[in-house]
Amino acid sequence: MPALSSVGVLVVVAVIGGLGAGALINILADVLPREELKWELAGCPKCGRRLPGRWLLPVLGFAWLGGRCPACGEALPRRHLWVAVAAPLALLLVVWRVAAQPPGALPLAGLFALYGLVTLVLLLIFVIDLEHHLILDVVTYPAIVALVVLGVVFNHRLLFLMVVGGVIAGGLFALFYGLAYLIYHTDALGLGDVKLAVFLGVLTGWPVVLTALLYGTLAGAATGMVLMMTQRADRQTMIPLGTGLSAGAFLALLFTPLLW
């Protein structure tokens, strides 16, 4: 069990870093899905007026503006509020998880850095897919490459498990993609979902990837039910599978043996 002082430092880092990371995720979720990449602050969804910079302050920015556009009074997206809260909470759960992990290939700080960054990437994927039904290559490809490089540099045995997990998960979803196309004659399952499955496989490794995919499927079904219950979707609506897969991967990190 790591020293309490070390865990305490990570708790502080998780809270402060999580608040900053939440603001960054909100910016990226506004910027990355655009056809033309422009680093501009989001505007009001109704009048388009540029929001003041204090809007980006975690939690405080939303409260400062009263949750409404100062120009037209339109309610602003609550995503900026819940992401600002979810990011530090998720990192605190990562601290709890890595602190309970027996000594392995990485020290405590290294484990937190690895799984903390991965958690923030999963949150970004969750948000973008929920809002835009997109899983962006600019997010998944660097994450996959970074994990593979980590395996090459530090542990070839774990690298083998990562590659096996990625191949199995990617192969399964490639098969699902092909079957869905044959049945519906359209991209009922996107290639972005296949790439995300590869990322999850590399992240969790073999055989935990199977549990992660199970969690992801259940989380995806729950997401669809919530969207239909809140009338944001119906039976004809494409359910954002990436939200479920990313949530399932996070659950796998919390409740299954960590690869590292």
Tab-separated table of C-alpha atoms in Angstrom:
chain	number	residue	atom	x	y	z
A	1	MET	CA	0.000	0.000	0.000
A	2	PRO	CA	1.565	3.355	-1.014
A	3	ALA	CA	2.316	6.002	1.585
A	4	LEU	CA	-0.601	8.224	2.533
A	5	SER	CA	1.468	11.297	1.687
A	6	SER	CA	1.902	10.097	-1.898
A	7	VAL	CA	-1.812	9.409	-2.245
A	8	GLY	CA	-2.607	12.807	-0.764
A	9	VAL	CA	-0.436	14.538	-3.361
A	10	LEU	CA	-2.208	12.634	-6.132
A	11	VAL	CA	-5.597	13.642	-4.707
A	12	VAL	CA	-4.607	17.308	-4.900
A	13	VAL	CA	-3.265	16.844	-8.425
A	14	ALA	CA	-6.467	15.043	-9.432
A	15	VAL	CA	-8.703	17.861	-8.192
A	16	ILE	CA	-6.696	20.796	-9.518
A	17	GLY	CA	-5.600	19.054	-12.711
A	18	GLY	CA	-9.096	17.688	-13.260
A	19	LEU	CA	-10.636	21.153	-13.134
A	20	GLY	CA	-8.141	22.401	-15.699
A	21	ALA	CA	-8.536	19.275	-17.835
A	22	GLY	CA	-12.322	19.665	-17.782
A	23	ALA	CA	-11.982	23.165	-19.225
A	24	LEU	CA	-9.602	21.854	-21.902
A	25	ILE	CA	-11.971	18.996	-22.800
A	26	ASN	CA	-14.800	21.494	-23.208
A	27	ILE	CA	-12.658	23.566	-25.573
A	28	LEU	CA	-11.591	20.520	-27.598
A	29	ALA	CA	-15.184	19.248	-27.770
A	30	ASP	CA	-16.173	22.608	-29.276
A	31	VAL	CA	-13.221	22.860	-31.670
A	32	LEU	CA	-12.300	19.387	-32.950
A	33	PRO	CA	-15.643	18.403	-34.585
A	34	ARG	CA	-15.615	21.531	-36.780
A	35	GLU	CA	-14.936	20.996	-40.484
A	36	GLU	CA	-12.445	23.866	-40.373
A	37	LEU	CA	-10.222	23.841	-37.312
A	38	LYS	CA	-10.447	27.237	-35.599
A	39	TRP	CA	-9.356	27.802	-32.032
A	40	GLU	CA	-12.228	30.045	-31.075
A	41	LEU	CA	-14.382	30.094	-27.964
A	42	ALA	CA	-17.855	28.662	-28.411
A	43	GLY	CA	-20.693	31.057	-29.106
A	44	CYS	CA	-24.274	31.141	-27.925
A	45	PRO	CA	-26.232	28.311	-29.617
A	46	LYS	CA	-29.068	30.743	-30.381
A	47	CYS	CA	-27.647	34.180	-31.249
A	48	GLY	CA	-24.074	33.076	-32.036
A	49	ARG	CA	-22.586	35.820	-29.882
A	50	ARG	CA	-19.084	34.986	-28.639
A	51	LEU	CA	-19.160	34.145	-24.940
A	52	PRO	CA	-16.766	35.907	-22.556
A	53	GLY	CA	-13.564	34.159	-21.553
A	54	ARG	CA	-14.763	33.615	-17.978
A	55	TRP	CA	-17.249	31.096	-19.449
A	56	LEU	CA	-14.363	28.616	-19.512
A	57	LEU	CA	-13.699	28.795	-15.770
A	58	PRO	CA	-14.599	25.356	-14.357
A	59	VAL	CA	-18.038	25.476	-12.682
A	60	LEU	CA	-17.578	29.141	-11.749
A	61	GLY	CA	-17.924	30.317	-15.356
A	62	PHE	CA	-21.314	28.646	-15.708
A	63	ALA	CA	-22.488	30.057	-12.377
A	64	TRP	CA	-21.088	33.507	-13.177
A	65	LEU	CA	-23.229	33.729	-16.314
A	66	GLY	CA	-26.209	32.163	-14.573
A	67	GLY	CA	-26.220	29.409	-17.178
A	68	ARG	CA	-27.529	31.828	-19.828
A	69	CYS	CA	-26.158	33.856	-22.708
A	70	PRO	CA	-25.550	37.428	-21.489
A	71	ALA	CA	-26.743	38.780	-24.865
A	72	CYS	CA	-30.013	36.949	-25.528
A	73	GLY	CA	-30.750	35.001	-22.344
A	74	GLU	CA	-30.655	31.578	-24.077
A	75	ALA	CA	-29.826	28.638	-21.800
A	76	LEU	CA	-26.224	27.597	-22.361
A	77	PRO	CA	-25.169	23.944	-22.841
A	78	ARG	CA	-24.935	22.166	-19.492
A	79	ARG	CA	-22.158	20.019	-20.863
A	80	HIS	CA	-19.634	22.668	-19.787
A	81	LEU	CA	-20.841	22.248	-16.215
A	82	TRP	CA	-21.017	18.466	-15.948
A	83	VAL	CA	-17.682	17.912	-17.729
A	84	ALA	CA	-16.027	20.357	-15.325
A	85	VAL	CA	-17.339	18.206	-12.460
A	86	ALA	CA	-16.833	14.812	-14.109
A	87	ALA	CA	-13.141	15.287	-14.943
A	88	PRO	CA	-11.838	15.742	-11.363
A	89	LEU	CA	-14.227	13.084	-10.041
A	90	ALA	CA	-12.973	10.608	-12.635
A	91	LEU	CA	-9.352	11.379	-11.745
A	92	LEU	CA	-10.103	10.878	-8.057
A	93	LEU	CA	-11.467	7.430	-8.924
A	94	VAL	CA	-8.239	6.762	-10.821
A	95	VAL	CA	-6.253	7.695	-7.692
A	96	TRP	CA	-8.348	5.240	-5.677
A	97	ARG	CA	-7.786	2.521	-8.270
A	98	VAL	CA	-4.034	2.879	-8.732
A	99	ALA	CA	-3.470	3.249	-4.975
A	100	ALA	CA	-5.044	-0.188	-4.506
A	101	GLN	CA	-2.935	-1.701	-7.317
A	102	PRO	CA	-0.031	-3.975	-6.245
A	103	PRO	CA	3.411	-2.779	-7.419
A	104	GLY	CA	3.781	-3.442	-11.128
A	105	ALA	CA	5.575	-2.237	-14.221
A	106	LEU	CA	5.130	1.441	-13.318
A	107	PRO	CA	5.417	3.348	-10.011
A	108	LEU	CA	2.353	4.955	-8.430
A	109	ALA	CA	2.882	8.356	-10.050
A	110	GLY	CA	3.442	6.701	-13.424
A	111	LEU	CA	0.263	4.648	-13.094
A	112	PHE	CA	-1.729	7.753	-12.224
A	113	ALA	CA	-0.250	9.697	-15.145
A	114	LEU	CA	-0.997	6.880	-17.587
A	115	TYR	CA	-4.524	6.046	-16.509
A	116	GLY	CA	-5.382	9.658	-15.703
A	117	LEU	CA	-4.535	10.771	-19.238
A	118	VAL	CA	-6.370	7.776	-20.687
A	119	THR	CA	-9.434	8.628	-18.596
A	120	LEU	CA	-9.458	12.196	-19.928
A	121	VAL	CA	-9.186	10.889	-23.506
A	122	LEU	CA	-12.152	8.582	-22.858
A	123	LEU	CA	-14.145	11.523	-21.471
A	124	LEU	CA	-13.369	13.575	-24.579
A	125	ILE	CA	-14.485	10.705	-26.834
A	126	PHE	CA	-17.646	10.282	-24.738
A	127	VAL	CA	-18.582	13.966	-25.082
A	128	ILE	CA	-17.869	14.333	-28.796
A	129	ASP	CA	-19.660	11.130	-29.775
A	130	LEU	CA	-22.651	11.972	-27.580
A	131	GLU	CA	-23.050	15.395	-29.207
A	132	HIS	CA	-21.876	14.810	-32.781
A	133	HIS	CA	-21.916	11.023	-33.324
A	134	LEU	CA	-18.230	11.261	-34.249
A	135	ILE	CA	-15.171	9.374	-33.067
A	136	LEU	CA	-12.282	11.418	-34.378
A	137	ASP	CA	-9.032	9.970	-35.725
A	138	VAL	CA	-7.173	12.930	-34.235
A	139	VAL	CA	-8.113	11.544	-30.799
A	140	THR	CA	-7.913	7.763	-31.234
A	141	TYR	CA	-4.775	7.457	-33.401
A	142	PRO	CA	-2.412	9.386	-31.080
A	143	ALA	CA	-3.804	7.488	-28.083
A	144	ILE	CA	-3.172	4.110	-29.753
A	145	VAL	CA	0.343	5.084	-30.866
A	146	ALA	CA	1.242	6.433	-27.413
A	147	LEU	CA	0.179	3.201	-25.703
A	148	VAL	CA	2.072	1.037	-28.190
A	149	VAL	CA	5.224	3.147	-27.777
A	150	LEU	CA	4.872	2.772	-24.006
A	151	GLY	CA	4.801	-0.991	-24.420
A	152	VAL	CA	7.794	-0.974	-26.776
A	153	VAL	CA	9.885	1.103	-24.383
A	154	PHE	CA	8.952	-0.417	-21.020
A	155	ASN	CA	7.553	-3.935	-21.278
A	156	HIS	CA	7.447	-6.237	-24.306
A	157	ARG	CA	5.322	-8.845	-22.516
A	158	LEU	CA	2.618	-6.269	-21.893
A	159	LEU	CA	3.041	-5.052	-25.459
A	160	PHE	CA	2.114	-8.542	-26.671
A	161	LEU	CA	-1.065	-8.525	-24.551
A	162	MET	CA	-1.876	-5.022	-25.850
A	163	VAL	CA	-1.508	-6.074	-29.470
A	164	VAL	CA	-3.609	-9.207	-28.955
A	165	GLY	CA	-6.319	-7.142	-27.244
A	166	GLY	CA	-6.285	-4.567	-30.039
A	167	VAL	CA	-6.453	-7.179	-32.795
A	168	ILE	CA	-9.313	-9.086	-31.155
A	169	ALA	CA	-11.388	-5.992	-30.332
A	170	GLY	CA	-10.728	-4.378	-33.713
A	171	GLY	CA	-11.438	-7.629	-35.535
A	172	LEU	CA	-14.748	-8.135	-33.736
A	173	PHE	CA	-15.938	-4.626	-34.501
A	174	ALA	CA	-14.726	-4.836	-38.088
A	175	LEU	CA	-16.882	-7.958	-38.407
A	176	PHE	CA	-19.836	-6.142	-36.831
A	177	TYR	CA	-19.273	-3.231	-39.217
A	178	GLY	CA	-19.369	-5.533	-42.221
A	179	LEU	CA	-22.476	-7.381	-41.029
A	180	ALA	CA	-24.290	-4.136	-40.267
A	181	TYR	CA	-23.480	-2.811	-43.721
A	182	LEU	CA	-24.773	-5.979	-45.374
A	183	ILE	CA	-28.019	-5.858	-43.373
A	184	TYR	CA	-28.783	-2.125	-43.457
A	185	HIS	CA	-26.854	-1.117	-46.620
A	186	THR	CA	-25.435	1.864	-44.756
A	187	ASP	CA	-22.804	2.594	-42.119
A	188	ALA	CA	-24.967	1.567	-39.180
A	189	LEU	CA	-21.700	1.054	-37.313
A	190	GLY	CA	-19.006	3.609	-38.080
A	191	LEU	CA	-15.342	2.925	-38.737
A	192	GLY	CA	-14.661	5.256	-35.817
A	193	ASP	CA	-16.212	2.609	-33.552
A	194	VAL	CA	-13.794	0.027	-34.971
A	195	LYS	CA	-10.809	2.299	-34.246
A	196	LEU	CA	-12.121	2.995	-30.760
A	197	ALA	CA	-12.389	-0.754	-30.163
A	198	VAL	CA	-8.717	-1.117	-31.163
A	199	PHE	CA	-7.836	1.625	-28.664
A	200	LEU	CA	-9.768	-0.154	-25.908
A	201	GLY	CA	-8.071	-3.435	-26.745
A	202	VAL	CA	-4.610	-1.879	-26.589
A	203	LEU	CA	-5.522	-0.101	-23.361
A	204	THR	CA	-6.918	-3.068	-21.440
A	205	GLY	CA	-5.054	-5.924	-23.135
A	206	TRP	CA	-5.948	-9.578	-23.343
A	207	PRO	CA	-8.109	-11.011	-21.778
A	208	VAL	CA	-9.559	-7.979	-19.938
A	209	VAL	CA	-10.610	-6.494	-23.280
A	210	LEU	CA	-13.536	-8.925	-23.371
A	211	THR	CA	-14.827	-7.566	-20.058
A	212	ALA	CA	-14.303	-3.989	-21.270
A	213	LEU	CA	-16.345	-4.691	-24.411
A	214	LEU	CA	-19.091	-6.275	-22.300
A	215	TYR	CA	-19.184	-3.208	-20.053
A	216	GLY	CA	-19.200	-1.015	-23.148
A	217	THR	CA	-22.140	-2.868	-24.661
A	218	LEU	CA	-24.143	-2.568	-21.446
A	219	ALA	CA	-23.234	1.113	-21.086
A	220	GLY	CA	-24.213	1.711	-24.720
A	221	ALA	CA	-27.597	0.090	-24.149
A	222	ALA	CA	-28.097	2.225	-21.031
A	223	THR	CA	-27.158	5.353	-23.002
A	224	GLY	CA	-29.736	4.518	-25.662
A	225	MET	CA	-32.428	3.972	-23.041
A	226	VAL	CA	-31.648	7.295	-21.337
A	227	LEU	CA	-31.717	9.157	-24.666
A	228	MET	CA	-35.090	7.648	-25.548
A	229	MET	CA	-36.528	8.282	-22.084
A	230	THR	CA	-35.485	11.942	-22.338
A	231	GLN	CA	-36.917	12.063	-25.898
A	232	ARG	CA	-33.546	12.924	-27.393
A	233	ALA	CA	-33.737	9.790	-29.542
A	234	ASP	CA	-36.212	7.255	-30.889
A	235	ARG	CA	-36.003	3.814	-32.460
A	236	GLN	CA	-34.873	5.314	-35.762
A	237	THR	CA	-32.073	7.364	-34.192
A	238	MET	CA	-28.456	6.241	-34.428
A	239	ILE	CA	-27.278	5.622	-30.869
A	240	PRO	CA	-23.722	6.930	-30.229
A	241	LEU	CA	-21.919	3.662	-29.517
A	242	GLY	CA	-18.677	5.432	-28.668
A	243	THR	CA	-20.219	6.831	-25.496
A	244	GLY	CA	-20.946	3.330	-24.258
A	245	LEU	CA	-17.560	1.938	-25.273
A	246	SER	CA	-15.658	4.762	-23.584
A	247	ALA	CA	-17.752	4.438	-20.422
A	248	GLY	CA	-17.251	0.667	-20.481
A	249	ALA	CA	-13.498	1.093	-20.808
A	250	PHE	CA	-13.453	3.366	-17.758
A	251	LEU	CA	-15.480	0.845	-15.762
A	252	ALA	CA	-13.019	-1.861	-16.815
A	253	LEU	CA	-10.147	0.274	-15.516
A	254	LEU	CA	-11.899	0.583	-12.161
A	255	PHE	CA	-13.104	-2.972	-11.646
A	256	THR	CA	-10.741	-5.290	-13.528
A	257	PRO	CA	-6.998	-5.979	-13.180
A	258	LEU	CA	-4.931	-3.165	-14.673
A	259	LEU	CA	-2.610	-4.105	-17.510
A	260	TRP	CA	0.195	-2.002	-16.074
